[in-house]
């Protein structure tokens, strides 16, 4: 019997044969295979719908109570403090530091309570880097103060970035806990997501496993820091933070752009200090941050217990002050730029400038005749690592081009440090000038209720010591009075390429950014 005859006989007897690539066996549908494929398709569709639902909810969910806070308007004086790093006559960097020493004084002068909220607070650096031990020094100062005044309540609020997102413990935190200081890591997962495509996957599959354990991956922020677990890196990529920076006592309150962080010790920063009844609002805003994690109750401020801060030459009750957090900062920034008029000078010192609404308002203000002068960080380094100039270089190129050169930009002359300032000052020839400064970069993540942020909003007369200080600050940097503080726009704009511009716009659209 030949081979063809053998096959024909088998087929005629309806013995099973399978034709690869079809769903039929002996002329009948392969029901099991068809059902499997249908099931897989339905599961994929349901998974995609689920992820879309998670994205929509996590980007629009109600904010926790007390987040995005706007205080009433108070009248109190305000003092400005600055840190500046710049090249000296011999080419070596000069470090003028006021903020850290003032924080130390506030701690030493406190007797009833201290509440400190600080984003970056650790002593980890890259190998061969040498920085002042500011984190360790502050921790030791707080521990000593607690021992000296054991009945005093001290609260230190911070972000999980300092523990590698749960991969390891921080010695400074442990020392404070041992001394009876309340150390609180803010649970920012309850905030809205800024990278929805990734966050939906992370929330669905990975967040349930925690982050702690023996790290196996190198720490990119500081190679001398402990290794990080894979799960911690997965959480890190769900980019969000308690980015606030504030020191509050019963006497005074200081809002700053500066972190008490070794690798940030030489950054240029600003701080504003005020006092009086607004402290009660600052404590309420900090309580909202604590409530994300813990039922611990912060102290309450006793209204009218202390007079306002009065720097030499200042007059009480002639400065309007408002405390803002998160999206309320956005509201007042846009409003201030929108209300600027011809004859005003809008000064800005900014680490990150990328928000589209802010940039649009700057262009409109320029068209109205407002003199706009921006001092930006060139975004060339981060803790010893090289950066490629995003977002500021593409943002600057866009503003210069669209304003036809009417918006003036200079780059802070950074070395290995950063121009980490977050400050806007609209100087008005008559009436009160408007100032806002604190933790907040002018980016979507910092302004749009995604991070925890805090700023002071201030309105001060033209001849007030605060506005005179601001005038001196910006003129010194802009006109290089006494040192080469800043560089012309061309110093870095030549390094802005079309590829960086595309990457900048793509990052803003997707939310996959570090800014």
Coordinates of C-alpha atoms in Angstrom, one line a residue:
X1 CA 0.0 0.0 0.0
X2 CA 1.5 3.3 -1.1
X3 CA 1.9 6.4 1.1
X4 CA -1.0 8.3 -0.6
X5 CA -3.3 5.3 -0.2
X6 CA -2.4 5.1 3.5
X7 CA -3.2 8.8 4.1
X8 CA -6.4 8.5 2.2
X9 CA -7.6 5.5 4.2
X10 CA -6.8 7.2 7.5
X11 CA -8.7 10.4 6.5
X12 CA -11.6 8.3 5.3
X13 CA -11.8 6.7 8.7
X14 CA -12.1 10.2 10.3
X15 CA -8.9 9.6 12.3
X16 CA -7.7 13.0 13.8
X17 CA -5.3 15.0 11.7
X18 CA -4.3 18.6 12.4
X19 CA -3.5 21.2 9.7
X20 CA -1.0 23.6 11.4
X21 CA -2.1 27.2 11.3
X22 CA -5.9 26.4 11.4
X23 CA -8.4 26.1 14.1
X24 CA -9.9 22.8 12.8
X25 CA -9.4 19.2 13.6
X26 CA -10.9 16.7 11.0
X27 CA -12.9 19.5 9.5
X28 CA -14.5 20.5 12.9
X29 CA -13.7 23.8 14.8
X30 CA -11.0 23.5 17.5
X31 CA -13.3 24.8 20.2
X32 CA -10.7 24.7 23.0
X33 CA -8.1 26.8 21.1
X34 CA -10.8 29.3 20.0
X35 CA -12.0 29.7 23.5
X36 CA -8.5 30.3 24.8
X37 CA -7.8 33.0 22.2
X38 CA -11.2 34.6 23.0
X39 CA -10.4 34.5 26.8
X40 CA -7.0 36.1 26.3
X41 CA -8.5 38.8 24.1
X42 CA -11.2 39.6 26.7
X43 CA -8.6 39.6 29.5
X44 CA -6.4 42.0 27.6
X45 CA -9.4 44.3 26.9
X46 CA -10.4 44.3 30.6
X47 CA -6.9 44.9 31.7
X48 CA -6.6 47.9 29.3
X49 CA -9.9 49.3 30.5
X50 CA -8.8 48.8 34.1
X51 CA -5.5 50.6 33.6
X52 CA -7.3 53.5 31.8
X53 CA -9.7 53.7 34.8
X54 CA -6.8 53.7 37.2
X55 CA -5.2 56.5 35.2
X56 CA -8.3 58.6 35.1
X57 CA -9.1 58.2 38.8
X58 CA -5.6 58.6 40.1
X59 CA -5.1 61.9 38.1
X60 CA -8.5 63.3 39.1
X61 CA -9.3 61.9 42.6
X62 CA -10.2 64.3 45.4
X63 CA -7.3 65.8 47.2
X64 CA -6.9 64.8 50.9
X65 CA -8.3 67.3 53.3
X66 CA -6.1 70.3 53.9
X67 CA -4.0 69.8 50.8
X68 CA -3.8 72.7 48.3
X69 CA -4.2 75.3 51.1
X70 CA -4.6 79.1 51.0
X71 CA -4.4 81.1 54.2
X72 CA -6.2 84.3 54.9
X73 CA -4.2 87.5 54.3
X74 CA -2.1 88.7 57.2
X75 CA -0.1 91.8 57.9
X76 CA 3.3 91.0 59.1
X77 CA 6.9 91.9 58.3
X78 CA 9.0 89.6 56.3
X79 CA 12.8 89.1 56.1
X80 CA 14.7 87.6 53.2
X81 CA 17.7 85.2 53.6
X82 CA 20.0 84.0 50.8
X83 CA 22.6 81.5 50.0
X84 CA 24.9 82.3 47.0
X85 CA 27.8 80.5 45.5
X86 CA 29.9 82.4 42.9
X87 CA 33.4 82.5 41.6
X88 CA 35.9 84.5 43.7
X89 CA 38.8 86.7 42.4
X90 CA 41.1 83.6 42.4
X91 CA 38.6 81.5 40.5
X92 CA 37.7 79.4 43.5
X93 CA 34.0 79.3 44.5
X94 CA 32.8 81.6 47.3
X95 CA 29.9 80.4 49.5
X96 CA 27.8 83.0 51.2
X97 CA 25.4 81.0 53.4
X98 CA 22.7 82.6 55.6
X99 CA 19.8 80.1 55.5
X100 CA 21.4 77.2 57.4
X101 CA 22.8 79.4 60.2
X102 CA 19.4 81.1 60.6
X103 CA 17.6 77.7 60.9
X104 CA 20.1 76.8 63.6
X105 CA 19.2 80.0 65.5
X106 CA 15.5 79.3 65.2
X107 CA 16.0 75.9 66.7
X108 CA 18.1 77.3 69.6
X109 CA 15.6 80.0 70.4
X110 CA 12.6 77.7 70.4
X111 CA 11.1 76.5 73.7
X112 CA 7.6 75.2 73.1
X113 CA 7.7 73.3 69.8
X114 CA 9.5 72.8 66.5
X115 CA 8.0 71.6 63.2
X116 CA 10.5 71.0 60.4
X117 CA 9.4 69.7 57.0
X118 CA 12.4 69.0 54.7
X119 CA 12.4 67.2 51.4
X120 CA 16.1 66.2 51.1
X121 CA 17.9 65.4 54.4
X122 CA 20.8 63.0 54.3
X123 CA 24.6 62.9 54.2
X124 CA 25.0 60.6 51.2
X125 CA 27.2 61.8 48.4
X126 CA 29.2 60.3 45.5
X127 CA 32.7 59.1 46.1
X128 CA 35.4 61.8 46.1
X129 CA 32.9 64.5 46.8
X130 CA 33.4 66.7 49.9
X131 CA 30.5 68.7 51.4
X132 CA 29.7 70.2 54.8
X133 CA 28.0 67.7 57.0
X134 CA 24.8 69.8 57.3
X135 CA 22.4 67.0 57.8
X136 CA 24.3 65.4 60.6
X137 CA 24.9 68.8 62.2
X138 CA 21.2 69.6 62.2
X139 CA 20.3 66.2 63.5
X140 CA 22.8 66.6 66.4
X141 CA 21.5 70.1 67.1
X142 CA 17.9 68.8 67.3
X143 CA 18.9 65.9 69.5
X144 CA 20.8 68.2 71.9
X145 CA 17.9 70.6 72.0
X146 CA 15.5 67.8 72.8
X147 CA 17.7 66.6 75.6
X148 CA 18.0 70.2 77.0
X149 CA 14.2 70.7 76.8
X150 CA 12.7 67.2 77.2
X151 CA 9.1 68.4 77.5
X152 CA 9.3 70.2 74.2
X153 CA 7.6 68.7 71.1
X154 CA 9.8 68.4 68.0
X155 CA 8.5 67.0 64.7
X156 CA 10.6 66.2 61.6
X157 CA 8.6 65.6 58.5
X158 CA 10.3 64.3 55.3
X159 CA 10.2 62.3 52.1
X160 CA 11.0 58.6 51.5
X161 CA 13.7 59.7 49.0
X162 CA 16.0 59.9 52.0
X163 CA 15.6 56.2 52.8
X164 CA 15.9 55.0 49.2
X165 CA 12.1 54.7 49.2
X166 CA 12.1 52.2 52.1
X167 CA 15.2 50.3 51.1
X168 CA 17.3 51.3 54.2
X169 CA 17.1 53.4 57.4
X170 CA 18.8 56.8 57.7
X171 CA 21.2 57.2 60.7
X172 CA 20.1 60.8 61.2
X173 CA 16.4 59.8 61.5
X174 CA 17.2 56.9 63.8
X175 CA 19.2 59.2 66.1
X176 CA 16.3 61.7 66.3
X177 CA 13.8 58.9 67.0
X178 CA 16.0 57.6 69.8
X179 CA 16.0 61.1 71.4
X180 CA 12.2 61.2 71.4
X181 CA 11.7 63.4 68.3
X182 CA 8.8 62.5 66.1
X183 CA 10.0 61.5 62.6
X184 CA 7.3 61.2 59.9
X185 CA 7.8 60.0 56.4
X186 CA 5.0 61.4 54.2
X187 CA 2.8 58.9 52.4
X188 CA 2.5 60.7 49.0
X189 CA 0.8 57.8 47.3
X190 CA -2.5 59.4 48.3
X191 CA -1.7 62.4 46.1
X192 CA -2.6 62.5 42.4
X193 CA -0.3 60.8 39.9
X194 CA 2.0 62.8 37.6
X195 CA 3.0 59.9 35.4
X196 CA -0.3 58.2 34.8
X197 CA 0.7 55.7 32.2
X198 CA 3.4 54.2 34.5
X199 CA 1.5 54.8 37.7
X200 CA -1.4 52.8 36.6
X201 CA 0.9 49.8 36.0
X202 CA 2.7 50.4 39.3
X203 CA -0.4 50.7 41.4
X204 CA -2.0 47.6 39.8
X205 CA 0.9 45.2 39.9
X206 CA 3.8 46.4 42.2
X207 CA 2.8 48.7 45.0
X208 CA 1.4 45.8 47.1
X209 CA 4.9 44.2 47.7
X210 CA 6.5 47.1 49.7
X211 CA 10.0 48.3 49.2
X212 CA 12.1 47.1 52.2
X213 CA 14.7 44.3 51.9
X214 CA 18.3 43.9 51.0
X215 CA 19.1 46.3 48.1
X216 CA 20.7 44.9 45.0
X217 CA 20.8 48.0 42.7
X218 CA 23.2 50.9 43.0
X219 CA 21.9 54.2 44.4
X220 CA 22.0 56.7 41.5
X221 CA 21.6 59.7 43.7
X222 CA 24.7 58.9 45.7
X223 CA 27.0 55.9 45.1
X224 CA 28.1 56.0 48.7
X225 CA 24.5 55.4 49.8
X226 CA 23.2 51.9 50.4
X227 CA 21.9 49.9 47.5
X228 CA 18.2 50.0 46.6
X229 CA 15.7 47.2 46.0
X230 CA 14.1 46.7 42.7
X231 CA 10.7 47.5 44.3
X232 CA 12.1 50.8 45.6
X233 CA 13.2 51.8 42.1
X234 CA 9.7 50.9 40.8
X235 CA 8.3 53.3 43.4
X236 CA 10.8 56.0 42.6
X237 CA 9.6 55.9 38.9
X238 CA 6.1 56.8 40.2
X239 CA 7.6 60.2 40.6
X240 CA 6.0 62.3 43.4
X241 CA 7.3 63.9 46.5
X242 CA 6.8 65.9 49.7
X243 CA 8.9 68.7 48.3
X244 CA 8.1 71.2 51.1
X245 CA 10.8 73.1 53.0
X246 CA 9.7 74.9 56.1
X247 CA 10.9 75.5 59.7
X248 CA 8.2 76.5 62.3
X249 CA 8.6 77.4 66.0
X250 CA 6.3 79.3 68.4
X251 CA 8.4 82.4 67.6
X252 CA 8.8 82.4 63.8
X253 CA 8.5 80.5 60.5
X254 CA 10.9 80.2 57.6
X255 CA 9.9 79.0 54.1
X256 CA 12.8 78.2 51.8
X257 CA 14.0 76.7 48.6
X258 CA 17.0 75.1 50.4
X259 CA 17.3 71.5 51.5
X260 CA 19.4 70.6 54.6
X261 CA 21.3 68.1 52.5
X262 CA 25.0 67.6 52.3
X263 CA 25.2 67.3 48.5
X264 CA 23.0 70.5 48.2
X265 CA 25.0 72.5 50.8
X266 CA 26.6 74.8 48.2
X267 CA 23.5 75.5 46.1
X268 CA 22.2 79.0 45.8
X269 CA 18.8 79.5 47.5
X270 CA 16.4 81.9 49.1
X271 CA 14.2 81.9 52.2
X272 CA 11.6 84.2 53.6
X273 CA 10.9 84.4 57.4
X274 CA 7.7 85.8 59.0
X275 CA 5.8 85.4 62.2
X276 CA 2.5 86.1 64.0
X277 CA -0.8 84.4 63.5
X278 CA 0.1 83.1 60.0
X279 CA 2.0 80.4 61.9
X280 CA -1.3 78.8 62.8
X281 CA -2.1 78.4 59.2
X282 CA 1.4 76.9 58.5
X283 CA 0.8 74.3 61.2
X284 CA -2.6 73.5 59.8
X285 CA -1.1 72.9 56.4
X286 CA 1.6 70.7 57.9
X287 CA -1.0 68.8 59.8
X288 CA -2.6 67.9 56.5
X289 CA 0.7 66.5 55.3
X290 CA 1.1 64.5 58.5
X291 CA -2.4 63.1 58.2
X292 CA -1.4 61.4 55.0
X293 CA 0.7 59.0 57.1
X294 CA 0.0 59.3 60.8
X295 CA -2.6 60.3 63.4
X296 CA 0.0 62.3 65.3
X297 CA -1.2 65.8 66.2
X298 CA 1.0 68.8 65.8
X299 CA 1.0 71.6 68.3
X300 CA -1.4 74.5 67.9
X301 CA -0.3 78.1 67.7
X302 CA -1.4 80.6 70.3
X303 CA -2.8 83.6 68.4
X304 CA -1.1 86.9 69.2
X305 CA 1.6 85.2 71.4
X306 CA 4.5 86.8 69.5
X307 CA 5.0 90.1 67.7
X308 CA 5.8 90.0 64.0
X309 CA 9.4 89.7 62.7
X310 CA 10.9 93.2 62.3
X311 CA 14.2 93.5 60.5
X312 CA 16.2 96.7 61.1
X313 CA 14.3 99.6 59.6
X314 CA 11.1 97.6 59.0
X315 CA 7.7 98.8 59.9
X316 CA 5.1 96.4 61.3
X317 CA 1.8 95.8 59.5
X318 CA 2.8 97.2 56.2
X319 CA 3.4 93.9 54.3
X320 CA 0.6 91.5 53.2
X321 CA 1.5 87.9 53.6
X322 CA -0.3 84.7 52.6
X323 CA 0.7 81.1 53.0
X324 CA 0.1 78.8 50.0
X325 CA 0.6 75.2 49.2
X326 CA 0.3 73.0 46.1
X327 CA -2.2 74.2 43.5
X328 CA -3.0 77.5 45.3
X329 CA 0.6 78.6 44.5
X330 CA -0.3 78.0 40.8
X331 CA -3.3 80.2 41.1
X332 CA -1.4 83.1 42.6
X333 CA 1.6 82.8 40.3
X334 CA -0.6 83.0 37.2
X335 CA -2.7 85.8 38.7
X336 CA 0.3 87.9 39.5
X337 CA 1.8 87.6 36.0
X338 CA -1.6 88.2 34.4
X339 CA -2.1 91.4 36.5
X340 CA 1.4 92.8 35.7
X341 CA 1.4 96.1 33.7
X342 CA 3.7 98.2 31.5
X343 CA 6.2 99.8 33.8
X344 CA 6.5 96.7 36.0
X345 CA 9.7 94.6 36.0
X346 CA 9.1 90.9 36.5
X347 CA 12.2 89.3 37.9
X348 CA 12.4 85.5 38.2
X349 CA 15.1 83.3 39.7
X350 CA 14.3 79.7 39.0
X351 CA 15.8 76.3 39.1
X352 CA 13.2 74.7 36.8
X353 CA 10.9 76.6 34.4
X354 CA 8.7 74.4 32.2
X355 CA 5.0 75.0 32.9
X356 CA 3.1 75.9 29.7
X357 CA 0.6 78.2 31.4
X358 CA 3.3 80.2 33.2
X359 CA 5.3 80.5 30.0
X360 CA 2.2 81.6 28.1
X361 CA 1.5 84.3 30.7
X362 CA 5.1 85.5 30.5
X363 CA 4.7 85.9 26.7
X364 CA 1.5 87.8 27.1
X365 CA 3.0 90.0 29.8
X366 CA 5.9 90.8 27.5
X367 CA 3.5 91.7 24.7
X368 CA 1.8 94.2 27.1
X369 CA 5.2 95.9 27.8
X370 CA 6.2 94.3 31.0
X371 CA 10.0 94.1 31.4
X372 CA 10.7 90.4 32.0
X373 CA 14.1 89.3 33.3
X374 CA 14.7 85.7 34.1
X375 CA 17.8 84.2 35.9
X376 CA 17.8 80.4 35.3
X377 CA 19.9 77.5 36.3
X378 CA 21.5 76.0 33.2
X379 CA 20.5 72.5 34.3
X380 CA 24.0 71.2 33.7
X381 CA 24.6 69.1 36.8
X382 CA 22.8 67.2 39.6
X383 CA 24.7 66.1 42.6
X384 CA 27.9 65.5 40.6
X385 CA 26.2 64.0 37.6
X386 CA 26.1 65.8 34.2
X387 CA 22.7 66.9 32.8
X388 CA 21.7 67.9 29.3
X389 CA 20.0 71.2 30.0
X390 CA 16.4 70.1 30.2
X391 CA 14.0 71.8 30.9
X392 CA 15.5 75.3 31.1
X393 CA 17.4 75.5 27.9
X394 CA 14.6 74.5 25.6
X395 CA 12.2 76.6 27.6
X396 CA 14.5 79.7 27.4
X397 CA 14.9 79.2 23.6
X398 CA 11.1 79.1 23.2
X399 CA 10.6 82.2 25.3
X400 CA 13.3 84.2 23.5
X401 CA 12.0 83.1 20.0
X402 CA 8.3 83.7 20.7
X403 CA 8.9 87.1 22.4
X404 CA 11.2 88.1 19.6
X405 CA 14.0 88.7 22.1
X406 CA 11.9 90.9 24.4
X407 CA 12.1 88.4 27.3
X408 CA 15.6 88.8 28.7
X409 CA 17.3 85.7 30.1
X410 CA 20.6 85.2 31.9
X411 CA 22.1 81.9 33.2
X412 CA 23.4 81.7 36.7
X413 CA 27.1 81.0 36.5
X414 CA 27.1 77.6 38.3
X415 CA 30.0 75.4 38.9
X416 CA 29.3 72.0 40.4
X417 CA 26.4 73.4 42.4
X418 CA 22.9 74.5 41.3
X419 CA 21.1 77.8 41.2
X420 CA 18.3 76.1 43.2
X421 CA 16.2 79.3 43.9
X422 CA 12.5 79.4 43.3
X423 CA 11.5 83.1 43.4
X424 CA 9.3 85.6 41.4
X425 CA 9.3 89.3 42.2
X426 CA 7.1 91.8 40.2
X427 CA 8.5 95.2 41.1
X428 CA 6.0 98.0 40.6
X429 CA 6.7 101.7 40.3
X430 CA 3.7 102.5 42.4
X431 CA 1.6 100.4 44.9
X432 CA 2.8 97.1 46.3
X433 CA 5.2 94.8 44.6
X434 CA 4.3 91.1 44.5
X435 CA 6.7 88.4 45.6
X436 CA 6.4 84.6 45.9
X437 CA 9.1 82.2 46.9
X438 CA 9.6 78.8 48.6
X439 CA 9.9 75.2 47.5
X440 CA 8.1 75.5 44.2
X441 CA 9.6 75.2 40.7
X442 CA 7.5 76.5 37.9
X443 CA 6.6 73.1 36.4
X444 CA 3.5 71.1 36.1
X445 CA 4.6 68.6 38.8
X446 CA 5.3 71.3 41.3
X447 CA 2.3 73.6 40.6
X448 CA -0.6 71.3 39.7
X449 CA -1.5 69.5 43.0
X450 CA 0.9 66.6 42.3
X451 CA 3.7 67.2 44.8
X452 CA 3.5 68.7 48.2
X453 CA 4.8 72.3 47.9
X454 CA 4.8 75.5 49.9
X455 CA 5.4 79.2 49.2
X456 CA 4.9 82.6 50.8
X457 CA 3.0 85.2 48.8
X458 CA 4.0 88.7 49.8
X459 CA 2.9 92.2 48.8
X460 CA 5.3 95.0 49.9
X461 CA 5.6 98.7 49.3
X462 CA 8.4 99.9 47.0
X463 CA 10.4 101.5 49.8
X464 CA 10.2 98.6 52.3
X465 CA 13.4 96.9 53.4
X466 CA 12.2 93.6 51.8
X467 CA 11.8 95.1 48.3
X468 CA 15.1 96.9 48.7
X469 CA 16.7 93.6 49.5
X470 CA 15.1 92.0 46.5
X471 CA 16.2 94.9 44.2
X472 CA 19.8 94.5 45.5
X473 CA 19.6 90.7 45.1
X474 CA 18.5 90.7 41.5
X475 CA 20.7 93.6 40.4
X476 CA 23.8 92.1 41.9
X477 CA 23.3 88.9 39.9
X478 CA 22.0 90.4 36.7
X479 CA 24.7 93.1 36.4
X480 CA 27.5 91.0 37.9
X481 CA 28.1 93.5 40.7
X482 CA 31.3 92.4 42.5
X483 CA 31.6 88.9 40.8
X484 CA 30.6 87.0 37.7
X485 CA 27.3 85.8 39.0
X486 CA 25.5 85.3 35.6
X487 CA 26.2 84.7 32.0
X488 CA 24.4 85.9 28.8
X489 CA 21.8 83.7 27.2
X490 CA 24.1 82.8 24.4
X491 CA 26.4 81.0 26.8
X492 CA 24.1 77.9 26.8
X493 CA 21.6 78.5 24.0
X494 CA 24.2 77.3 21.5
X495 CA 24.0 73.9 23.1
X496 CA 20.2 73.7 22.7
X497 CA 19.4 71.3 19.8
X498 CA 16.2 70.3 18.1
X499 CA 16.6 66.9 19.8
X500 CA 16.5 68.5 23.2
X501 CA 13.5 70.5 22.2
X502 CA 11.6 67.3 21.1
X503 CA 12.6 65.5 24.2
X504 CA 11.5 68.4 26.4
X505 CA 8.1 68.5 24.8
X506 CA 7.7 64.7 24.8
X507 CA 8.6 64.6 28.5
X508 CA 6.1 67.3 29.4
X509 CA 3.4 65.5 27.4
X510 CA 4.0 62.0 28.9
X511 CA 5.0 63.2 32.4
X512 CA 8.1 61.1 32.4
X513 CA 10.3 63.8 33.8
X514 CA 12.5 64.6 36.8
X515 CA 11.2 68.2 36.8

